[in-house]
Amino acid sequence: MGVDVLKGGEFEPWLASGQKLSPDGRTLTVDIEKKATWSDGKPVTAKDVVFTFQLVKKTPALNSSGISFASVAAQGEKTVVFHFDKPAFTQVASILQQYIVPEKYWTGKNPLTYTNPDPVASGPYTLKRFDPQQISLALRGDYWRSKIQVKQIRLPVVNSVTEISQLTSGQEDVSGGAIPNLEKQYVNKDPAKNGYFYPTYGALILVFNHDRGALKDVHLRKAVELAIDRKQLIQLVTQLGADPISQTGLDATTQGKWLDPAYKEAVQTDLAAAKAQLQQAGYTLSGGKAVKDGKQLTLNYIEVAEFADSVQRARIIADQLGKIGIKVNVQPLASGTYTDTREKGDFDLASYGLAYGAVPWQIYNPLLNSEFAGTPNGGKAQTNNYLRWRDKSTDDLLNQLANTGDEQTQIDLTRKVEKIVVDQVPYVTLSNITAGCAWSARNWTGFPSKSNPYDICAPWNGGPAFENVLAHLKPVKQ
């Protein structure tokens, strides 16, 4: 199933057609869409679902959302039943969003090394071509869910320099990339054919490595929080539609029900207050440097080298923290090295995005639960707890959240987690993030927009959303 963030986290049937959680939250029954088939023509079965979840359970690296269950079993051809040792109210969305693989082709394969050269899938397209410069997909003739007129999809590797020219020439129809000055450089030059849709769907955060001695001091973390100029970051780097949001990581637009009104506003830049926090952390400001024990406070900030906008953001943050005497070394790393370095905790600062789900527990649990924090001696962190946050009060609240299906109780507990985030600053919120796309109406019409916001159109977003966009598209008559 999909989770529609634009509709407050509503479930959207996809491979699963229905679900029911028992009143005590310990049994989840999921119905598989009867029409669903794999691209080899065979039906998607309950056995495929059971196989997938057992694979995820025994392979922690695949369990990115931290789901946990006692058992999973098929009940006939098209029904799956999960049992939980404790109530699983907040886990339902994560379970329903798990992608499923066909048992027939994955049995005996190592999911961490298998390259799946001839993939069989349940979605509308099959792989036609794959190389480092382009992926090509072909529409299945027997697809079971949507009527789509787009017969082929090409996913070329492009950059921000060539992207606009490809859109305006009709070589490219839709882009989920970060295009600087999109309205000025693209939309305003031909508003009848050039469009975009940038809905908010999550938060961009800067995390501290809490296994590093200096960063254990909350006053230092608050100093960083107060020194960052979020508006400047958005103006210089971040995509259209971004705004500073609450330090909790929740934005008032899509998460208002859960957000404590006291924390609704974003933290304002205040260099004087930031310097005062540094002094409380034991640093003296000398010659423009924050110094303790004769050494300037120096932090290493890792970023993915291939993401030019993210590296640029890191360098601006380094300049901003330099204004309170903190030296920041930005380390662009190849994506594979970055992932390994982040998991092992060999950094001081890193930034990444959080995507909202049906309930805030879906972002807070993978991010803040000690279970995923790795070990202080470099044991790998999992899910999103690369900040290596270990706090019993946080864990207790997250566990209580997982055990209740009462929405008001969930709201009350979520707001207690928010208070920990605001008081203890395990991370700094930089802005919301958008699942945006720029589109060209030269070949196809029907893309979503501000006036017709029917779904997220960023191709990388996945789930049923982009399939829905494809199903809305109609060819322009030549």
Short mmCIF file of C-alpha atoms in Angstrom, two decimals:
data_model
loop_
_atom_site.label_atom_id
_atom_site.label_comp_id
_atom_site.label_asym_id
_atom_site.label_seq_id
_atom_site.Cartn_x
_atom_site.Cartn_y
_atom_site.Cartn_z
CA MET A 1 0.00 0.00 0.00
CA GLY A 2 1.01 3.58 -0.41
CA VAL A 3 0.80 6.30 2.22
CA ASP A 4 -0.51 9.56 0.79
CA VAL A 5 1.27 12.35 2.67
CA LEU A 6 -0.77 14.94 0.75
CA LYS A 7 -3.92 13.46 2.34
CA GLY A 8 -2.63 13.28 5.91
CA GLY A 9 -1.15 9.80 5.62
CA GLU A 10 -4.13 7.94 4.14
CA PHE A 11 -3.46 4.39 2.95
CA GLU A 12 -3.78 3.82 -0.79
CA PRO A 13 -4.40 0.26 -2.06
CA TRP A 14 -1.73 -1.08 -4.40
CA LEU A 15 -0.41 -4.63 -4.10
CA ALA A 16 -2.37 -4.90 -0.85
CA SER A 17 -6.09 -4.31 -1.34
CA GLY A 18 -7.07 -4.18 2.32
CA GLN A 19 -5.81 -4.53 5.88
CA LYS A 20 -7.29 -5.00 9.34
CA LEU A 21 -5.58 -4.75 12.72
CA SER A 22 -7.14 -6.56 15.66
CA PRO A 23 -8.49 -4.40 18.52
CA ASP A 24 -5.53 -5.39 20.73
CA GLY A 25 -3.05 -4.46 17.96
CA ARG A 26 -1.39 -7.88 17.97
CA THR A 27 -2.73 -9.39 14.74
CA LEU A 28 -2.64 -7.76 11.31
CA THR A 29 -4.50 -9.34 8.39
CA VAL A 30 -3.53 -8.14 4.90
CA ASP A 31 -5.40 -9.01 1.71
CA ILE A 32 -3.43 -9.22 -1.53
CA GLU A 33 -5.05 -7.73 -4.62
CA LYS A 34 -6.68 -10.65 -6.44
CA LYS A 35 -5.76 -9.29 -9.89
CA ALA A 36 -2.08 -8.72 -9.04
CA THR A 37 0.44 -10.61 -11.16
CA TRP A 38 4.19 -10.63 -11.63
CA SER A 39 5.68 -9.62 -14.94
CA ASP A 40 6.21 -13.31 -15.78
CA GLY A 41 2.43 -13.70 -15.71
CA LYS A 42 2.27 -15.63 -12.44
CA PRO A 43 -0.01 -14.39 -9.63
CA VAL A 44 1.38 -12.49 -6.66
CA THR A 45 0.66 -14.79 -3.74
CA ALA A 46 0.59 -14.68 0.02
CA LYS A 47 3.64 -16.98 -0.02
CA ASP A 48 5.62 -14.24 -1.85
CA VAL A 49 4.70 -11.77 0.89
CA VAL A 50 5.62 -14.18 3.67
CA PHE A 51 8.95 -14.96 1.98
CA THR A 52 9.74 -11.23 1.65
CA PHE A 53 9.05 -10.40 5.28
CA GLN A 54 11.01 -13.41 6.53
CA LEU A 55 13.91 -12.24 4.35
CA VAL A 56 13.68 -8.75 5.85
CA LYS A 57 13.50 -10.14 9.37
CA LYS A 58 16.69 -12.18 9.04
CA THR A 59 18.54 -9.42 7.12
CA PRO A 60 18.72 -6.30 9.32
CA ALA A 61 20.28 -4.25 6.51
CA LEU A 62 17.00 -4.57 4.59
CA ASN A 63 14.88 -3.47 7.53
CA SER A 64 15.19 0.26 6.91
CA SER A 65 12.04 1.16 8.80
CA GLY A 66 12.76 -1.06 11.81
CA ILE A 67 9.63 -3.21 11.60
CA SER A 68 9.29 -6.04 14.11
CA PHE A 69 6.88 -8.99 14.26
CA ALA A 70 6.73 -12.38 15.95
CA SER A 71 5.48 -14.38 12.97
CA VAL A 72 4.00 -14.05 9.50
CA ALA A 73 2.01 -16.74 7.69
CA ALA A 74 -0.06 -17.25 4.55
CA GLN A 75 -3.75 -17.89 4.96
CA GLY A 76 -4.81 -19.20 1.58
CA GLU A 77 -3.50 -17.75 -1.70
CA LYS A 78 -4.23 -14.08 -1.12
CA THR A 79 -4.22 -13.38 2.64
CA VAL A 80 -1.30 -12.83 5.02
CA VAL A 81 -1.50 -12.76 8.81
CA PHE A 82 1.10 -11.11 11.06
CA HIS A 83 1.32 -11.74 14.80
CA PHE A 84 3.12 -9.39 17.18
CA ASP A 85 4.46 -9.91 20.71
CA LYS A 86 3.18 -6.47 21.64
CA PRO A 87 0.67 -4.04 20.09
CA ALA A 88 1.79 -2.85 16.68
CA PHE A 89 -0.51 0.08 15.98
CA THR A 90 2.25 2.37 14.75
CA GLN A 91 3.98 -0.32 12.68
CA VAL A 92 1.13 -0.92 10.27
CA ALA A 93 2.12 1.76 7.76
CA SER A 94 5.74 0.59 7.64
CA ILE A 95 4.67 -3.00 7.07
CA LEU A 96 2.23 -2.05 4.33
CA GLN A 97 4.88 0.00 2.52
CA GLN A 98 7.33 -2.92 2.23
CA TYR A 99 8.15 -3.81 -1.38
CA ILE A 100 7.54 -7.49 -2.17
CA VAL A 101 9.76 -9.82 -4.21
CA PRO A 102 8.79 -13.09 -5.92
CA GLU A 103 9.82 -16.10 -3.86
CA LYS A 104 10.50 -18.14 -6.99
CA TYR A 105 13.38 -15.93 -8.11
CA TRP A 106 14.85 -14.91 -4.74
CA THR A 107 14.98 -18.22 -2.88
CA GLY A 108 18.61 -19.05 -2.06
CA LYS A 109 19.90 -15.63 -3.13
CA ASN A 110 21.93 -13.35 -0.86
CA PRO A 111 19.83 -10.14 -0.85
CA LEU A 112 22.91 -8.05 -0.05
CA THR A 113 24.94 -9.20 -3.05
CA TYR A 114 22.45 -10.53 -5.63
CA THR A 115 22.30 -8.11 -8.58
CA ASN A 116 18.97 -9.40 -9.94
CA PRO A 117 20.00 -9.09 -13.62
CA ASP A 118 16.59 -10.06 -15.04
CA PRO A 119 14.11 -8.61 -12.53
CA VAL A 120 10.54 -9.87 -12.30
CA ALA A 121 8.27 -7.26 -10.71
CA SER A 122 4.63 -6.60 -9.90
CA GLY A 123 4.55 -2.98 -11.15
CA PRO A 124 3.49 -1.60 -14.54
CA TYR A 125 6.93 -1.72 -16.20
CA THR A 126 9.72 -4.19 -16.88
CA LEU A 127 13.40 -3.46 -17.30
CA LYS A 128 14.36 -3.09 -20.96
CA ARG A 129 17.88 -1.70 -20.62
CA PHE A 130 20.27 -0.79 -17.84
CA ASP A 131 23.64 0.91 -18.13
CA PRO A 132 25.44 3.59 -16.12
CA GLN A 133 23.99 6.37 -18.32
CA GLN A 134 20.39 5.31 -18.73
CA ILE A 135 17.65 2.96 -17.54
CA SER A 136 14.84 2.07 -19.96
CA LEU A 137 11.53 0.54 -18.91
CA ALA A 138 8.76 -0.97 -21.06
CA LEU A 139 5.06 -1.00 -20.16
CA ARG A 140 3.63 -4.42 -19.44
CA GLY A 141 0.85 -5.46 -21.77
CA ASP A 142 -0.86 -7.39 -18.96
CA TYR A 143 -0.62 -4.84 -16.15
CA TRP A 144 -3.42 -5.31 -13.67
CA ARG A 145 -3.99 -1.97 -11.87
CA SER A 146 -3.92 1.12 -14.09
CA LYS A 147 -4.51 2.04 -17.70
CA ILE A 148 -1.34 3.83 -18.75
CA GLN A 149 -0.63 5.27 -22.19
CA VAL A 150 3.10 5.86 -21.64
CA LYS A 151 4.60 2.82 -23.35
CA GLN A 152 8.24 3.45 -22.47
CA ILE A 153 10.13 5.37 -19.80
CA ARG A 154 13.73 6.47 -20.20
CA LEU A 155 15.66 7.49 -17.11
CA PRO A 156 18.84 9.20 -18.38
CA VAL A 157 21.60 10.55 -16.20
CA VAL A 158 21.49 14.35 -16.56
CA ASN A 159 22.86 17.31 -14.67
CA SER A 160 21.45 20.68 -13.72
CA VAL A 161 23.28 22.32 -16.63
CA THR A 162 21.58 20.26 -19.35
CA GLU A 163 18.30 19.51 -17.62
CA ILE A 164 16.46 22.71 -18.58
CA SER A 165 17.47 22.49 -22.22
CA GLN A 166 16.26 18.89 -22.38
CA LEU A 167 12.91 19.86 -20.87
CA THR A 168 12.41 22.82 -23.21
CA SER A 169 13.36 20.76 -26.27
CA GLY A 170 10.94 18.00 -25.36
CA GLN A 171 13.73 15.45 -24.92
CA GLU A 172 12.75 15.17 -21.28
CA ASP A 173 9.15 15.25 -20.01
CA VAL A 174 9.53 15.28 -16.24
CA SER A 175 12.40 15.78 -13.80
CA GLY A 176 12.72 15.13 -10.10
CA GLY A 177 16.10 16.81 -9.92
CA ALA A 178 17.02 19.96 -8.04
CA ILE A 179 16.95 22.74 -10.65
CA PRO A 180 18.26 26.09 -9.34
CA ASN A 181 16.01 29.14 -9.86
CA LEU A 182 13.36 26.95 -11.45
CA GLU A 183 10.68 29.62 -11.92
CA LYS A 184 13.04 32.21 -13.39
CA GLN A 185 15.17 29.87 -15.48
CA TYR A 186 12.43 27.55 -16.72
CA VAL A 187 8.76 28.15 -15.87
CA ASN A 188 8.54 31.87 -16.65
CA LYS A 189 10.08 31.42 -20.11
CA ASP A 190 7.04 29.46 -21.37
CA PRO A 191 4.37 29.15 -18.65
CA ALA A 192 1.95 27.43 -21.05
CA LYS A 193 4.26 24.44 -21.44
CA ASN A 194 6.68 24.61 -18.51
CA GLY A 195 5.32 23.67 -15.11
CA TYR A 196 6.16 22.23 -11.72
CA PHE A 197 4.68 20.81 -8.52
CA TYR A 198 6.67 20.88 -5.29
CA PRO A 199 4.61 19.55 -2.34
CA THR A 200 6.19 19.17 1.09
CA TYR A 201 6.67 15.59 2.25
CA GLY A 202 9.38 15.52 4.90
CA ALA A 203 12.20 17.26 6.77
CA LEU A 204 15.86 17.96 6.08
CA ILE A 205 17.99 17.59 9.21
CA LEU A 206 21.59 18.08 10.31
CA VAL A 207 22.59 15.34 12.76
CA PHE A 208 25.28 15.25 15.43
CA ASN A 209 27.28 12.12 16.16
CA HIS A 210 26.48 11.63 19.82
CA ASP A 211 29.40 9.25 20.31
CA ARG A 212 31.79 12.16 19.84
CA GLY A 213 32.75 13.66 23.21
CA ALA A 214 32.32 17.34 22.41
CA LEU A 215 28.90 16.78 20.85
CA LYS A 216 27.54 15.15 24.00
CA ASP A 217 27.19 18.68 25.40
CA VAL A 218 23.70 20.02 24.69
CA HIS A 219 24.96 23.61 24.92
CA LEU A 220 27.24 22.99 21.94
CA ARG A 221 24.38 21.45 20.00
CA LYS A 222 22.16 24.43 20.82
CA ALA A 223 24.92 26.79 19.69
CA VAL A 224 24.95 25.09 16.28
CA GLU A 225 21.15 25.23 16.15
CA LEU A 226 21.13 28.98 16.83
CA ALA A 227 23.96 29.84 14.44
CA ILE A 228 22.40 28.33 11.31
CA ASP A 229 20.69 30.76 8.96
CA ARG A 230 17.98 28.56 7.40
CA LYS A 231 16.59 31.25 5.13
CA GLN A 232 20.00 31.77 3.57
CA LEU A 233 20.36 28.02 2.99
CA ILE A 234 16.99 27.88 1.26
CA GLN A 235 17.73 30.97 -0.81
CA LEU A 236 21.10 29.70 -2.01
CA VAL A 237 20.60 25.96 -2.25
CA THR A 238 17.33 24.30 -1.39
CA GLN A 239 14.58 23.55 -3.88
CA LEU A 240 11.49 25.58 -4.61
CA GLY A 241 8.80 25.16 -1.98
CA ALA A 242 11.17 24.77 0.96
CA ASP A 243 10.65 26.74 4.19
CA PRO A 244 12.15 26.69 7.67
CA ILE A 245 10.05 24.42 9.91
CA SER A 246 9.77 23.42 13.54
CA GLN A 247 12.84 22.07 15.31
CA THR A 248 10.78 18.91 15.95
CA GLY A 249 11.16 17.98 12.27
CA LEU A 250 7.39 18.15 11.73
CA ASP A 251 5.94 20.79 9.43
CA ALA A 252 2.70 22.56 10.21
CA THR A 253 1.32 21.96 6.70
CA THR A 254 1.04 18.18 6.69
CA GLN A 255 1.79 17.29 10.35
CA GLY A 256 -0.21 19.98 12.13
CA LYS A 257 -2.36 17.52 14.04
CA TRP A 258 0.70 16.05 15.73
CA LEU A 259 2.76 19.21 16.20
CA ASP A 260 2.69 20.92 19.60
CA PRO A 261 1.63 24.54 18.90
CA ALA A 262 4.42 25.69 21.23
CA TYR A 263 6.97 24.35 18.74
CA LYS A 264 5.26 25.45 15.53
CA GLU A 265 7.79 28.13 14.58
CA ALA A 266 11.30 27.48 13.26
CA VAL A 267 14.33 28.39 15.37
CA GLN A 268 15.56 31.89 14.51
CA THR A 269 19.21 32.66 13.89
CA ASP A 270 20.75 34.35 16.94
CA LEU A 271 24.55 34.56 16.93
CA ALA A 272 24.76 36.23 20.33
CA ALA A 273 22.69 33.45 21.90
CA ALA A 274 24.77 30.86 20.05
CA LYS A 275 28.00 32.30 21.48
CA ALA A 276 26.46 32.30 24.95
CA GLN A 277 25.67 28.59 24.56
CA LEU A 278 29.27 27.94 23.52
CA GLN A 279 30.51 29.68 26.64
CA GLN A 280 28.21 27.47 28.75
CA ALA A 281 29.84 24.51 27.02
CA GLY A 282 33.20 25.73 28.26
CA TYR A 283 34.54 27.46 25.17
CA THR A 284 36.09 30.90 25.09
CA LEU A 285 35.97 33.06 22.00
CA SER A 286 39.45 34.25 21.11
CA GLY A 287 40.44 35.82 17.80
CA GLY A 288 37.24 34.60 16.18
CA LYS A 289 37.83 31.02 17.37
CA ALA A 290 35.88 28.92 19.88
CA VAL A 291 38.67 27.49 22.02
CA LYS A 292 38.83 24.92 24.84
CA ASP A 293 42.01 23.43 26.29
CA GLY A 294 44.00 25.51 23.82
CA LYS A 295 42.35 24.01 20.72
CA GLN A 296 39.80 25.43 18.34
CA LEU A 297 36.54 23.49 18.18
CA THR A 298 36.70 21.61 14.87
CA LEU A 299 33.98 19.40 13.40
CA ASN A 300 34.04 17.11 10.35
CA TYR A 301 30.93 17.28 8.15
CA ILE A 302 30.49 14.41 5.66
CA GLU A 303 28.38 14.75 2.52
CA VAL A 304 27.75 12.79 -0.68
CA ALA A 305 30.18 14.11 -3.30
CA GLU A 306 27.78 13.40 -6.18
CA PHE A 307 25.15 15.72 -4.68
CA ALA A 308 26.50 19.13 -5.65
CA ASP A 309 23.66 21.01 -3.94
CA SER A 310 24.18 19.10 -0.69
CA VAL A 311 27.92 19.80 -0.74
CA GLN A 312 27.17 23.46 -1.38
CA ARG A 313 24.77 23.45 1.59
CA ALA A 314 27.43 21.88 3.82
CA ARG A 315 29.92 24.58 2.85
CA ILE A 316 27.43 27.34 3.62
CA ILE A 317 26.73 25.78 7.02
CA ALA A 318 30.49 25.65 7.59
CA ASP A 319 30.69 29.38 6.86
CA GLN A 320 27.75 30.08 9.17
CA LEU A 321 29.28 28.10 12.06
CA GLY A 322 32.54 29.91 11.42
CA LYS A 323 30.80 33.07 12.59
CA ILE A 324 30.71 31.64 16.13
CA GLY A 325 34.28 30.33 15.96
CA ILE A 326 33.60 26.70 15.00
CA LYS A 327 35.82 25.32 12.25
CA VAL A 328 33.99 22.85 10.02
CA ASN A 329 35.80 20.60 7.57
CA VAL A 330 33.45 19.54 4.78
CA GLN A 331 34.32 16.07 3.50
CA PRO A 332 32.63 15.16 0.18
CA LEU A 333 32.69 11.35 -0.09
CA ALA A 334 31.70 8.96 -2.86
CA SER A 335 28.23 7.65 -2.09
CA GLY A 336 29.38 4.18 -1.11
CA THR A 337 32.08 5.54 1.18
CA TYR A 338 29.63 8.05 2.62
CA THR A 339 27.14 5.31 3.49
CA ASP A 340 29.79 3.18 5.19
CA THR A 341 31.27 6.15 7.06
CA ARG A 342 27.85 7.26 8.27
CA GLU A 343 26.91 3.77 9.45
CA LYS A 344 30.18 3.38 11.39
CA GLY A 345 29.84 6.81 12.97
CA ASP A 346 33.13 8.19 11.64
CA PHE A 347 31.94 11.78 11.43
CA ASP A 348 30.79 14.72 13.53
CA LEU A 349 28.05 16.20 11.32
CA ALA A 350 25.93 14.81 8.47
CA SER A 351 22.64 15.77 6.90
CA TYR A 352 19.82 13.77 5.34
CA GLY A 353 16.10 13.80 4.72
CA LEU A 354 13.20 12.21 6.58
CA ALA A 355 10.01 11.26 4.73
CA TYR A 356 6.75 11.53 6.65
CA GLY A 357 4.47 8.52 6.95
CA ALA A 358 1.04 7.83 8.36
CA VAL A 359 2.14 8.77 11.90
CA PRO A 360 5.24 10.65 13.25
CA TRP A 361 6.39 7.43 14.93
CA GLN A 362 7.46 6.35 11.44
CA ILE A 363 10.18 9.02 11.37
CA TYR A 364 10.98 9.19 15.09
CA ASN A 365 11.43 5.47 15.76
CA PRO A 366 14.04 4.76 13.04
CA LEU A 367 15.76 8.04 13.87
CA LEU A 368 15.86 8.00 17.67
CA ASN A 369 15.33 4.46 18.96
CA SER A 370 18.46 3.18 20.74
CA GLU A 371 17.87 -0.22 19.16
CA PHE A 372 19.26 1.14 15.89
CA ALA A 373 22.09 3.28 17.25
CA GLY A 374 24.97 0.85 16.80
CA THR A 375 27.66 0.65 19.49
CA PRO A 376 29.93 3.39 20.88
CA ASN A 377 33.01 1.55 19.55
CA GLY A 378 31.96 1.87 15.90
CA GLY A 379 29.31 -0.81 15.57
CA LYS A 380 27.14 0.02 12.58
CA ALA A 381 23.99 2.04 13.09
CA GLN A 382 20.79 1.05 11.30
CA THR A 383 17.71 2.70 9.86
CA ASN A 384 18.13 6.46 10.35
CA ASN A 385 19.75 6.49 13.80
CA TYR A 386 23.13 7.43 12.34
CA LEU A 387 23.28 10.14 15.01
CA ARG A 388 23.68 7.25 17.49
CA TRP A 389 21.09 8.65 19.88
CA ARG A 390 20.62 6.53 23.00
CA ASP A 391 18.15 7.87 25.53
CA LYS A 392 15.93 5.77 27.79
CA SER A 393 13.20 8.44 28.02
CA THR A 394 12.98 8.59 24.23
CA ASP A 395 12.87 4.79 23.97
CA ASP A 396 10.12 4.56 26.59
CA LEU A 397 7.96 7.08 24.73
CA LEU A 398 8.52 5.39 21.37
CA ASN A 399 7.59 2.04 22.89
CA GLN A 400 4.46 3.52 24.43
CA LEU A 401 3.58 5.01 21.04
CA ALA A 402 3.97 1.63 19.39
CA ASN A 403 1.58 0.10 21.89
CA THR A 404 -1.41 2.39 21.56
CA GLY A 405 -4.05 2.69 18.87
CA ASP A 406 -5.79 5.64 20.52
CA GLU A 407 -5.10 8.70 18.41
CA GLN A 408 -5.28 11.26 21.23
CA THR A 409 -2.81 9.21 23.26
CA GLN A 410 -0.55 9.02 20.21
CA ILE A 411 -0.72 12.80 19.86
CA ASP A 412 0.12 13.31 23.55
CA LEU A 413 3.06 10.91 23.42
CA THR A 414 4.34 12.36 20.13
CA ARG A 415 4.40 15.80 21.69
CA LYS A 416 6.50 14.46 24.57
CA VAL A 417 9.01 13.16 22.01
CA GLU A 418 8.93 16.60 20.39
CA LYS A 419 9.82 18.16 23.76
CA ILE A 420 12.88 15.93 24.04
CA VAL A 421 13.95 16.99 20.55
CA VAL A 422 13.49 20.67 21.36
CA ASP A 423 15.19 20.47 24.77
CA GLN A 424 18.01 18.04 23.97
CA VAL A 425 18.60 18.90 20.27
CA PRO A 426 19.65 15.44 19.05
CA TYR A 427 19.56 16.99 15.57
CA VAL A 428 18.91 20.35 13.95
CA THR A 429 16.06 20.83 11.50
CA LEU A 430 17.09 22.83 8.42
CA SER A 431 13.84 22.99 6.41
CA ASN A 432 11.04 20.93 4.99
CA ILE A 433 11.85 18.92 1.90
CA THR A 434 9.74 18.68 -1.18
CA ALA A 435 9.00 15.78 -3.49
CA GLY A 436 9.07 18.08 -6.47
CA CYS A 437 9.01 17.70 -10.19
CA ALA A 438 9.39 20.03 -13.14
CA TRP A 439 7.43 18.99 -16.19
CA SER A 440 7.10 19.82 -19.87
CA ALA A 441 3.69 19.71 -21.58
CA ARG A 442 5.18 19.42 -25.05
CA ASN A 443 4.55 15.68 -25.38
CA TRP A 444 2.19 14.86 -22.52
CA THR A 445 -0.47 16.68 -20.49
CA GLY A 446 -2.04 15.87 -17.14
CA PHE A 447 0.81 16.48 -14.71
CA PRO A 448 -0.14 17.60 -11.16
CA SER A 449 0.18 21.27 -10.21
CA LYS A 450 -0.78 23.69 -7.46
CA SER A 451 -4.27 23.93 -8.95
CA ASN A 452 -4.55 20.16 -9.43
CA PRO A 453 -2.45 18.60 -6.63
CA TYR A 454 -3.67 15.05 -7.09
CA ASP A 455 -0.37 13.28 -6.32
CA ILE A 456 3.38 13.60 -5.82
CA CYS A 457 5.11 13.59 -9.21
CA ALA A 458 8.79 13.21 -8.26
CA PRO A 459 9.79 10.06 -10.20
CA TRP A 460 12.12 8.94 -7.40
CA ASN A 461 9.32 8.99 -4.82
CA GLY A 462 8.15 5.50 -5.78
CA GLY A 463 5.03 3.79 -4.53
CA PRO A 464 1.68 4.15 -6.28
CA ALA A 465 1.99 7.97 -6.53
CA PHE A 466 4.07 8.13 -9.70
CA GLU A 467 2.02 5.32 -11.23
CA ASN A 468 -1.05 7.49 -10.63
CA VAL A 469 0.67 10.39 -12.39
CA LEU A 470 1.49 8.18 -15.38
CA ALA A 471 -2.13 7.04 -15.52
CA HIS A 472 -3.25 10.70 -15.74
CA LEU A 473 -1.00 11.54 -18.70
CA LYS A 474 -2.42 11.95 -22.17
CA PRO A 475 -0.36 12.41 -25.36
CA VAL A 476 -0.39 15.79 -27.04
CA LYS A 477 -1.99 15.52 -30.46
CA GLN A 478 0.58 16.22 -33.16
#
